[in-house]
Amino acid sequence: KRKYYLLRNLLYVDVAERQYKMYGSTPSGRAQSYSYYITHSKPQGKAIRLKTEVVDTQIPAWLQGIAIDAGLIPQIRKTYQTQIKNLAGGDKESQRDHLNKKLKALRDEEARLGRLLITEKISEATYDQLRLEWQEKVVNIQLKLEELAFDASLYLDDLEIALVLLSQVSILFARLDEKQKNTLLQILLKRIIINSDGEIVDFELHSPFNYLYSLAIDNKDISPTSDNFIDMLDFSNRAGVEAIFQQ
């Protein structure tokens, strides 16, 4: 049976203020009774290895800790509705300029990748993978440029779905199978950070969950005029969330 690692592509260990990615592994031979997370790098001279259960068993309680309390939802909703409406009524030209600059940088990156391939500094397989990632970034920016032509309802709809997920995430997680649990965490998280003993010490959420979580923990006033505000609202994996809710 295939082993699904709950924190696949999400887990990092903090050692001496540096973060190292951890990978799932299952021992062979007599040690097959357990699987573990391990670093490929060797911080302080040796790889860090932790049984998966040491970290995985913390996740349900951690999710309860980041879940948005139902009593906070009306105020959070009021805050983001006000900010989004201010955004819709603000200077869309500056937003377009910001996105067009990002698009130009990506065009330059495409040319650089082509030069690396021609000079054989990267393989065709590496080029194909990097160009696929590049195309995804370009499409996302083009979609954002198109969204500026629409009203605020698009962002408000996305935030409503994300808010529902964050308020119900621990309940939803409990009823999913192993693979679905990993999918849910991939949608929610950029990374989860542990110390060398396996204790969760920090985390980074994807947008727009990081925005909503910031509003929930201290009603942080995030200015709609800040350069990265639109990025904080980006919900590129909305389809994944809707699929999870249908489970």
One Martini backbone bead per residue (centre of mass of N, CA, C, O) as a GRO file, in nm:
protein
  247
    1LYS     BB    1   0.096   0.036   0.022
    2ARG     BB    2   0.066   0.359  -0.009
    3LYS     BB    3   0.236   0.633   0.127
    4TYR     BB    4   0.097   0.909   0.301
    5TYR     BB    5   0.224   1.217   0.363
    6LEU     BB    6   0.089   1.465   0.531
    7LEU     BB    7   0.365   1.676   0.490
    8ARG     BB    8   0.406   1.693   0.200
    9ASN     BB    9   0.586   1.976   0.099
   10LEU     BB   10   0.569   2.134   0.413
   11LEU     BB   11   0.824   2.052   0.579
   12TYR     BB   12   1.017   2.225   0.838
   13VAL     BB   13   1.334   2.282   0.990
   14ASP     BB   14   1.471   2.451   1.269
   15VAL     BB   15   1.823   2.555   1.248
   16ALA     BB   16   1.980   2.813   1.343
   17GLU     BB   17   1.776   3.001   1.168
   18ARG     BB   18   1.722   2.756   0.969
   19GLN     BB   19   1.560   2.606   0.687
   20TYR     BB   20   1.462   2.258   0.638
   21LYS     BB   21   1.368   2.024   0.436
   22MET     BB   22   1.129   1.757   0.451
   23TYR     BB   23   1.106   1.397   0.408
   24GLY     BB   24   0.964   1.114   0.318
   25SER     BB   25   1.021   0.787   0.486
   26THR     BB   26   1.087   0.429   0.447
   27PRO     BB   27   1.210   0.178   0.585
   28SER     BB   28   1.413  -0.097   0.569
   29GLY     BB   29   1.361  -0.388   0.700
   30ARG     BB   30   1.332  -0.393   1.044
   31ALA     BB   31   1.220  -0.069   1.026
   32GLN     BB   32   0.916  -0.084   0.890
   33SER     BB   33   0.719   0.009   1.136
   34TYR     BB   34   0.819   0.300   1.035
   35SER     BB   35   0.797   0.639   0.960
   36TYR     BB   36   0.968   0.938   0.821
   37TYR     BB   37   1.136   1.240   0.863
   38ILE     BB   38   1.385   1.398   0.641
   39THR     BB   39   1.684   1.534   0.572
   40HIS     BB   40   1.912   1.599   0.317
   41SER     BB   41   2.037   1.774   0.482
   42LYS     BB   42   2.322   1.868   0.725
   43PRO     BB   43   2.274   1.996   1.001
   44GLN     BB   44   2.539   1.992   1.199
   45GLY     BB   45   2.636   1.708   1.028
   46LYS     BB   46   2.322   1.601   1.030
   47ALA     BB   47   2.050   1.440   0.989
   48ILE     BB   48   1.703   1.476   1.032
   49ARG     BB   49   1.498   1.250   1.235
   50LEU     BB   50   1.138   1.176   1.230
   51LYS     BB   51   0.864   1.063   1.327
   52THR     BB   52   0.563   1.115   1.194
   53GLU     BB   53   0.388   1.105   1.458
   54VAL     BB   54   0.517   1.344   1.608
   55VAL     BB   55   0.380   1.552   1.406
   56ASP     BB   56   0.095   1.455   1.304
   57THR     BB   57  -0.051   1.459   1.593
   58GLN     BB   58  -0.062   1.789   1.597
   59ILE     BB   59  -0.261   1.886   1.372
   60PRO     BB   60  -0.549   1.895   1.491
   61ALA     BB   61  -0.481   2.109   1.713
   62TRP     BB   62  -0.365   2.321   1.522
   63LEU     BB   63  -0.625   2.367   1.360
   64GLN     BB   64  -0.792   2.464   1.599
   65GLY     BB   65  -0.603   2.716   1.651
   66ILE     BB   66  -0.663   2.851   1.346
   67ALA     BB   67  -0.946   2.860   1.371
   68ILE     BB   68  -1.227   3.041   1.316
   69ASP     BB   69  -1.437   3.197   1.501
   70ALA     BB   70  -1.771   3.247   1.464
   71GLY     BB   71  -1.779   3.526   1.627
   72LEU     BB   72  -1.572   3.674   1.407
   73ILE     BB   73  -1.702   3.680   1.123
   74PRO     BB   74  -1.859   3.951   1.101
   75GLN     BB   75  -1.607   4.137   1.136
   76ILE     BB   76  -1.434   4.025   0.910
   77ARG     BB   77  -1.636   4.074   0.683
   78LYS     BB   78  -1.656   4.380   0.721
   79THR     BB   79  -1.359   4.444   0.670
   80TYR     BB   80  -1.324   4.321   0.379
   81GLN     BB   81  -1.552   4.471   0.244
   82THR     BB   82  -1.436   4.753   0.283
   83GLN     BB   83  -1.157   4.706   0.145
   84ILE     BB   84  -1.262   4.611  -0.133
   85LYS     BB   85  -1.430   4.863  -0.197
   86ASN     BB   86  -1.187   5.052  -0.188
   87LEU     BB   87  -1.037   4.914  -0.414
   88ALA     BB   88  -1.255   4.947  -0.639
   89GLY     BB   89  -1.239   5.278  -0.586
   90GLY     BB   90  -0.961   5.307  -0.671
   91ASP     BB   91  -0.640   5.290  -0.821
   92LYS     BB   92  -0.618   5.091  -1.096
   93GLU     BB   93  -0.365   5.187  -1.244
   94SER     BB   94  -0.154   5.102  -1.026
   95GLN     BB   95  -0.225   4.802  -1.039
   96ARG     BB   96  -0.152   4.760  -1.335
   97ASP     BB   97   0.143   4.846  -1.315
   98HIS     BB   98   0.230   4.627  -1.117
   99LEU     BB   99   0.153   4.382  -1.302
  100ASN     BB  100   0.320   4.465  -1.554
  101LYS     BB  101   0.594   4.443  -1.414
  102LYS     BB  102   0.570   4.140  -1.352
  103LEU     BB  103   0.536   4.054  -1.648
  104LYS     BB  104   0.808   4.158  -1.753
  105ALA     BB  105   0.985   3.984  -1.565
  106LEU     BB  106   0.883   3.717  -1.690
  107ARG     BB  107   0.984   3.767  -1.977
  108ASP     BB  108   1.281   3.779  -1.892
  109GLU     BB  109   1.287   3.492  -1.776
  110GLU     BB  110   1.230   3.342  -2.039
  111ALA     BB  111   1.488   3.432  -2.185
  112ARG     BB  112   1.684   3.308  -1.980
  113LEU     BB  113   1.595   3.013  -2.017
  114GLY     BB  114   1.671   2.999  -2.316
  115ARG     BB  115   1.977   3.048  -2.275
  116LEU     BB  116   2.030   2.803  -2.089
  117LEU     BB  117   1.954   2.593  -2.302
  118ILE     BB  118   2.143   2.670  -2.536
  119THR     BB  119   2.406   2.650  -2.328
  120GLU     BB  120   2.358   2.387  -2.146
  121LYS     BB  121   2.279   2.461  -1.827
  122ILE     BB  122   2.015   2.307  -1.899
  123SER     BB  123   1.779   2.090  -1.929
  124GLU     BB  124   1.494   2.006  -2.087
  125ALA     BB  125   1.343   1.914  -1.833
  126THR     BB  126   1.397   2.171  -1.668
  127TYR     BB  127   1.278   2.370  -1.868
  128ASP     BB  128   0.989   2.256  -1.875
  129GLN     BB  129   0.932   2.301  -1.573
  130LEU     BB  130   0.995   2.609  -1.558
  131ARG     BB  131   0.793   2.692  -1.785
  132LEU     BB  132   0.541   2.593  -1.645
  133GLU     BB  133   0.567   2.786  -1.404
  134TRP     BB  134   0.573   3.042  -1.572
  135GLN     BB  135   0.292   3.012  -1.706
  136GLU     BB  136   0.131   3.023  -1.443
  137LYS     BB  137   0.214   3.311  -1.364
  138VAL     BB  138   0.107   3.454  -1.615
  139VAL     BB  139  -0.187   3.371  -1.591
  140ASN     BB  140  -0.240   3.498  -1.312
  141ILE     BB  141  -0.184   3.791  -1.401
  142GLN     BB  142  -0.389   3.805  -1.632
  143LEU     BB  143  -0.631   3.758  -1.447
  144LYS     BB  144  -0.591   4.010  -1.270
  145LEU     BB  145  -0.623   4.212  -1.500
  146GLU     BB  146  -0.913   4.126  -1.563
  147GLU     BB  147  -1.038   4.182  -1.278
  148LEU     BB  148  -1.019   4.498  -1.293
  149ALA     BB  149  -1.288   4.499  -1.480
  150PHE     BB  150  -1.426   4.419  -1.227
  151ASP     BB  151  -1.581   4.370  -0.948
  152ALA     BB  152  -1.575   4.290  -0.601
  153SER     BB  153  -1.728   4.010  -0.602
  154LEU     BB  154  -1.495   3.817  -0.656
  155TYR     BB  155  -1.339   3.855  -0.390
  156LEU     BB  156  -1.576   3.809  -0.194
  157ASP     BB  157  -1.629   3.516  -0.275
  158ASP     BB  158  -1.351   3.401  -0.206
  159LEU     BB  159  -1.348   3.490   0.097
  160GLU     BB  160  -1.593   3.329   0.185
  161ILE     BB  161  -1.477   3.049   0.131
  162ALA     BB  162  -1.220   3.079   0.305
  163LEU     BB  163  -1.371   3.137   0.571
  164VAL     BB  164  -1.522   2.871   0.591
  165LEU     BB  165  -1.273   2.691   0.599
  166LEU     BB  166  -1.136   2.819   0.856
  167SER     BB  167  -1.390   2.750   1.045
  168GLN     BB  168  -1.390   2.414   0.944
  169VAL     BB  169  -1.111   2.261   0.925
  170SER     BB  170  -1.111   2.051   1.163
  171ILE     BB  171  -1.369   1.900   1.079
  172LEU     BB  172  -1.289   1.828   0.790
  173PHE     BB  173  -1.026   1.673   0.846
  174ALA     BB  174  -1.155   1.431   1.014
  175ARG     BB  175  -1.321   1.316   0.737
  176LEU     BB  176  -1.065   1.248   0.593
  177ASP     BB  177  -0.836   1.112   0.415
  178GLU     BB  178  -0.507   1.103   0.368
  179LYS     BB  179  -0.497   1.244   0.091
  180GLN     BB  180  -0.702   1.475   0.157
  181LYS     BB  181  -0.542   1.599   0.387
  182ASN     BB  182  -0.303   1.687   0.218
  183THR     BB  183  -0.464   1.866   0.025
  184LEU     BB  184  -0.565   2.065   0.235
  185LEU     BB  185  -0.282   2.157   0.333
  186GLN     BB  186  -0.184   2.260   0.054
  187ILE     BB  187  -0.399   2.485   0.034
  188LEU     BB  188  -0.328   2.633   0.312
  189LEU     BB  189  -0.009   2.579   0.285
  190LYS     BB  190   0.334   2.641   0.260
  191ARG     BB  191   0.430   2.592   0.573
  192ILE     BB  192   0.577   2.389   0.833
  193ILE     BB  193   0.735   2.447   1.154
  194ILE     BB  194   1.004   2.291   1.324
  195ASN     BB  195   1.185   2.146   1.551
  196SER     BB  196   1.417   1.900   1.642
  197ASP     BB  197   1.164   1.764   1.818
  198GLY     BB  198   0.881   1.826   1.641
  199GLU     BB  199   0.779   2.106   1.711
  200ILE     BB  200   0.552   2.339   1.653
  201VAL     BB  201   0.649   2.697   1.571
  202ASP     BB  202   0.540   2.744   1.268
  203PHE     BB  203   0.384   2.930   0.983
  204GLU     BB  204   0.248   2.931   0.636
  205LEU     BB  205   0.009   3.086   0.445
  206HIS     BB  206  -0.196   3.110   0.208
  207SER     BB  207  -0.366   3.267  -0.011
  208PRO     BB  208  -0.616   3.428   0.181
  209PHE     BB  209  -0.555   3.311   0.473
  210ASN     BB  210  -0.350   3.514   0.587
  211TYR     BB  211  -0.543   3.752   0.587
  212LEU     BB  212  -0.769   3.632   0.767
  213TYR     BB  213  -0.589   3.558   1.009
  214SER     BB  214  -0.500   3.847   1.071
  215LEU     BB  215  -0.786   3.945   1.137
  216ALA     BB  216  -0.844   3.736   1.369
  217ILE     BB  217  -0.603   3.788   1.582
  218ASP     BB  218  -0.607   4.147   1.546
  219ASN     BB  219  -0.745   4.315   1.331
  220LYS     BB  220  -0.560   4.390   1.111
  221ASP     BB  221  -0.456   4.672   0.933
  222ILE     BB  222  -0.488   4.640   0.589
  223SER     BB  223  -0.391   4.804   0.318
  224PRO     BB  224  -0.528   4.847  -0.004
  225THR     BB  225  -0.258   5.024  -0.102
  226SER     BB  226  -0.075   4.807  -0.097
  227ASP     BB  227   0.126   4.629  -0.311
  228ASN     BB  228   0.025   4.323  -0.184
  229PHE     BB  229  -0.287   4.301  -0.160
  230ILE     BB  230  -0.373   4.133  -0.407
  231ASP     BB  231  -0.199   3.886  -0.334
  232MET     BB  232  -0.359   3.828  -0.062
  233LEU     BB  233  -0.631   3.749  -0.245
  234ASP     BB  234  -0.530   3.512  -0.377
  235PHE     BB  235  -0.722   3.218  -0.534
  236SER     BB  236  -0.592   2.960  -0.710
  237ASN     BB  237  -0.744   2.709  -0.520
  238ARG     BB  238  -1.060   2.700  -0.527
  239ALA     BB  239  -1.127   2.428  -0.663
  240GLY     BB  240  -1.004   2.257  -0.433
  241VAL     BB  241  -1.203   2.345  -0.214
  242GLU     BB  242  -1.466   2.255  -0.352
  243ALA     BB  243  -1.382   1.955  -0.361
  244ILE     BB  244  -1.360   1.914  -0.055
  245PHE     BB  245  -1.663   1.989   0.014
  246GLN     BB  246  -1.764   1.726  -0.160
  247GLN     BB  247  -1.670   1.486   0.040
   0.00000   0.00000   0.00000
